[in-house]
PDB file of C-alpha atoms in Angstrom:
ATOM      1  CA  MET A   3     127.051 120.516 115.709  1.00 56.00           C
ATOM      2  CA  THR A   4     125.131 120.250 112.445  1.00 67.00           C
ATOM      3  CA  GLU A   5     123.962 123.142 110.560  1.00 74.00           C
ATOM      4  CA  THR A   6     120.339 123.669 109.748  1.00 78.00           C
ATOM      5  CA  PRO A   7     119.806 123.567 105.985  1.00 85.00           C
ATOM      6  CA  THR A   8     118.868 126.769 104.347  1.00 93.00           C
ATOM      7  CA  PRO A   9     115.262 127.446 103.354  1.00 94.00           C
ATOM      8  CA  ALA A  10     116.238 126.942  99.704  1.00 92.00           C
ATOM      9  CA  ILE A  11     117.739 123.549 100.420  1.00 95.00           C
ATOM     10  CA  GLN A  12     114.762 122.479 102.494  1.00 96.00           C
ATOM     11  CA  LEU A  13     112.343 123.558  99.720  1.00 97.00           C
ATOM     12  CA  ARG A  14     114.364 121.886  97.044  1.00 97.00           C
ATOM     13  CA  THR A  15     114.231 118.665  99.108  1.00 97.00           C
ATOM     14  CA  LEU A  16     110.488 118.962  99.348  1.00 98.00           C
ATOM     15  CA  GLU A  17     110.245 119.651  95.675  1.00 98.00           C
ATOM     16  CA  ARG A  18     112.131 116.459  94.861  1.00 98.00           C
ATOM     17  CA  THR A  19     109.972 114.534  97.221  1.00 98.00           C
ATOM     18  CA  LEU A  20     106.778 115.830  95.433  1.00 98.00           C
ATOM     19  CA  GLU A  21     108.302 115.127  91.990  1.00 98.00           C
ATOM     20  CA  LYS A  22     109.172 111.532  93.001  1.00 98.00           C
ATOM     21  CA  ALA A  23     105.659 111.020  94.408  1.00 98.00           C
ATOM     22  CA  LEU A  24     104.191 112.376  91.229  1.00 98.00           C
ATOM     23  CA  HIS A  25     106.355 110.190  89.023  1.00 98.00           C
ATOM     24  CA  GLU A  26     105.478 107.083  91.116  1.00 97.00           C
ATOM     25  CA  LEU A  27     101.779 107.817  90.984  1.00 98.00           C
ATOM     26  CA  ARG A  28     101.896 108.245  87.200  1.00 98.00           C
ATOM     27  CA  ALA A  29     103.723 104.947  86.850  1.00 97.00           C
ATOM     28  CA  MET A  30     101.341 103.202  89.141  1.00 96.00           C
ATOM     29  CA  CYS A  31      98.295 104.551  87.199  1.00 96.00           C
ATOM     30  CA  SER A  32      99.923 103.458  83.894  1.00 96.00           C
ATOM     31  CA  SER A  33     100.622  99.900  85.213  1.00 94.00           C
ATOM     32  CA  THR A  34      97.108  99.667  86.597  1.00 94.00           C
ATOM     33  CA  GLU A  35      95.643 100.581  83.317  1.00 93.00           C
ATOM     34  CA  LEU A  36      97.811  97.987  81.636  1.00 93.00           C
ATOM     35  CA  ALA A  37      96.760  95.347  84.137  1.00 91.00           C
ATOM     36  CA  MET A  38      93.096  96.179  83.627  1.00 90.00           C
ATOM     37  CA  GLY A  39      93.443  95.864  79.924  1.00 89.00           C
ATOM     38  CA  ASP A  40      95.480  92.674  79.839  1.00 90.00           C
ATOM     39  CA  ALA A  41      93.257  89.784  79.192  1.00 87.00           C
ATOM     40  CA  ASP A  42      95.951  87.450  80.611  1.00 92.00           C
ATOM     41  CA  GLN A  43      95.720  88.954  84.049  1.00 89.00           C
ATOM     42  CA  THR A  44      93.633  87.128  86.627  1.00 91.00           C
ATOM     43  CA  MET A  45      90.865  88.872  88.507  1.00 90.00           C
ATOM     44  CA  GLY A  46      93.066  88.672  91.563  1.00 91.00           C
ATOM     45  CA  ASP A  47      95.935  90.346  89.759  1.00 92.00           C
ATOM     46  CA  ARG A  48      93.711  93.131  88.527  1.00 91.00           C
ATOM     47  CA  TRP A  49      92.299  93.665  91.961  1.00 91.00           C
ATOM     48  CA  ALA A  50      95.736  93.748  93.517  1.00 93.00           C
ATOM     49  CA  ALA A  51      96.811  96.439  91.019  1.00 93.00           C
ATOM     50  CA  LEU A  52      93.704  98.458  91.886  1.00 93.00           C
ATOM     51  CA  HIS A  53      94.364  98.054  95.643  1.00 94.00           C
ATOM     52  CA  ARG A  54      98.006  99.207  95.299  1.00 95.00           C
ATOM     53  CA  LEU A  55      96.834 102.306  93.356  1.00 96.00           C
ATOM     54  CA  GLN A  56      94.182 103.137  95.983  1.00 96.00           C
ATOM     55  CA  GLU A  57      96.697 102.672  98.773  1.00 97.00           C
ATOM     56  CA  GLN A  58      99.246 104.918  97.042  1.00 97.00           C
ATOM     57  CA  SER A  59      96.730 107.642  96.373  1.00 97.00           C
ATOM     58  CA  VAL A  60      95.616 107.656 100.041  1.00 97.00           C
ATOM     59  CA  VAL A  61      99.224 107.930 101.263  1.00 97.00           C
ATOM     60  CA  ILE A  62      99.919 110.806  98.888  1.00 97.00           C
ATOM     61  CA  LEU A  63      96.726 112.621  99.875  1.00 97.00           C
ATOM     62  CA  SER A  64      97.190 112.091 103.653  1.00 97.00           C
ATOM     63  CA  ARG A  65     100.983 112.308 103.999  1.00 97.00           C
ATOM     64  CA  VAL A  66     102.702 113.855 101.007  1.00 97.00           C
ATOM     65  CA  VAL A  67     100.421 116.751  99.867  1.00 96.00           C
ATOM     66  CA  PRO A  68     100.030 118.104 103.438  1.00 97.00           C
ATOM     67  CA  LEU A  69     103.844 118.575 103.672  1.00 97.00           C
ATOM     68  CA  VAL A  70     103.489 121.799 101.770  1.00 97.00           C
ATOM     69  CA  GLU A  71     101.022 123.145 104.197  1.00 96.00           C
ATOM     70  CA  ARG A  72     103.695 122.632 106.927  1.00 96.00           C
ATOM     71  CA  VAL A  73     106.203 124.939 105.257  1.00 97.00           C
ATOM     72  CA  PRO A  74     106.976 127.835 107.592  1.00 96.00           C
ATOM     73  CA  MET A  75     105.462 131.181 106.627  1.00 96.00           C
ATOM     74  CA  SER A  76     108.874 132.727 106.382  1.00 96.00           C
ATOM     75  CA  TYR A  77     109.759 130.281 103.496  1.00 96.00           C
ATOM     76  CA  ARG A  78     106.670 131.064 101.438  1.00 96.00           C
ATOM     77  CA  GLY A  79     108.191 133.967  99.602  1.00 95.00           C
ATOM     78  CA  TYR A  80     110.814 131.771  97.859  1.00 95.00           C
ATOM     79  CA  PRO A  81     110.278 130.800  94.227  1.00 94.00           C
ATOM     80  CA  ALA A  82     110.946 127.161  95.215  1.00 95.00           C
ATOM     81  CA  TYR A  83     107.942 127.326  97.518  1.00 97.00           C
ATOM     82  CA  ARG A  84     105.734 128.302  94.610  1.00 97.00           C
ATOM     83  CA  GLU A  85     107.076 125.327  92.689  1.00 97.00           C
ATOM     84  CA  CYS A  86     106.379 123.061  95.588  1.00 98.00           C
ATOM     85  CA  LEU A  87     102.875 124.526  95.823  1.00 97.00           C
ATOM     86  CA  ARG A  88     102.301 123.931  92.103  1.00 98.00           C
ATOM     87  CA  LEU A  89     103.529 120.347  92.376  1.00 98.00           C
ATOM     88  CA  SER A  90     101.288 119.591  95.418  1.00 98.00           C
ATOM     89  CA  VAL A  91      98.246 120.858  93.518  1.00 98.00           C
ATOM     90  CA  GLN A  92      99.119 118.682  90.563  1.00 98.00           C
ATOM     91  CA  LEU A  93      99.847 115.746  92.791  1.00 98.00           C
ATOM     92  CA  LYS A  94      96.493 116.156  94.582  1.00 98.00           C
ATOM     93  CA  ARG A  95      94.712 116.343  91.249  1.00 98.00           C
ATOM     94  CA  GLU A  96      96.300 113.191  89.957  1.00 98.00           C
ATOM     95  CA  ALA A  97      95.861 111.309  93.300  1.00 98.00           C
ATOM     96  CA  LEU A  98      92.153 112.194  93.174  1.00 98.00           C
ATOM     97  CA  ALA A  99      92.066 111.043  89.537  1.00 97.00           C
ATOM     98  CA  ALA A 100      93.741 107.819  90.594  1.00 96.00           C
ATOM     99  CA  GLN A 101      90.998 107.294  93.198  1.00 96.00           C
ATOM    100  CA  ARG A 102      88.375 107.795  90.557  1.00 95.00           C
ATOM    101  CA  LEU A 103      90.173 105.320  88.341  1.00 93.00           C
ATOM    102  CA  HIS A 104      90.133 102.795  91.172  1.00 91.00           C
ATOM    103  CA  ARG A 105      86.424 103.343  91.828  1.00 93.00           C
ATOM    104  CA  ASP A 106      85.508 103.108  88.086  1.00 91.00           C
ATOM    105  CA  HIS A 107      87.440  99.886  87.583  1.00 89.00           C
ATOM    106  CA  ALA A 108      86.200  98.336  90.784  1.00 88.00           C
ATOM    107  CA  GLN A 109      82.608  99.021  89.727  1.00 89.00           C
ATOM    108  CA  GLN A 110      83.334  97.436  86.324  1.00 86.00           C
ATOM    109  CA  MET A 111      84.717  94.378  88.049  1.00 80.00           C
ATOM    110  CA  GLY A 112      81.663  94.283  90.255  1.00 78.00           C
ATOM    111  CA  LEU A 113      83.728  94.983  93.464  1.00 64.00           C
ATOM    112  CA  GLY A 114      82.748  98.646  94.074  1.00 57.00           C
TER     113      GLY A 114
END
């Protein structure tokens, strides 16, 4: 029989998931900006970078950020929950900014 992880362990796992998603999104935004500014990149390479950024931001907004909303009410008094909540808000902000970045660059490329 396996033991159910404690609320603190479950919240820490969620916190790590949110931190990883935030780190990956920031890296993706950075690489997209580099690709868009690199004159050696083809239009196809630039569009692929934009497309990957858009896909990642959609996944974050639809699958990762809502994880915090599914935390049981009994866990919400823990300090780790507040950190998860803070990270999810930051992640949502940055994912929305990534979508704006995608839109702006797509319009500049004449694709939006």
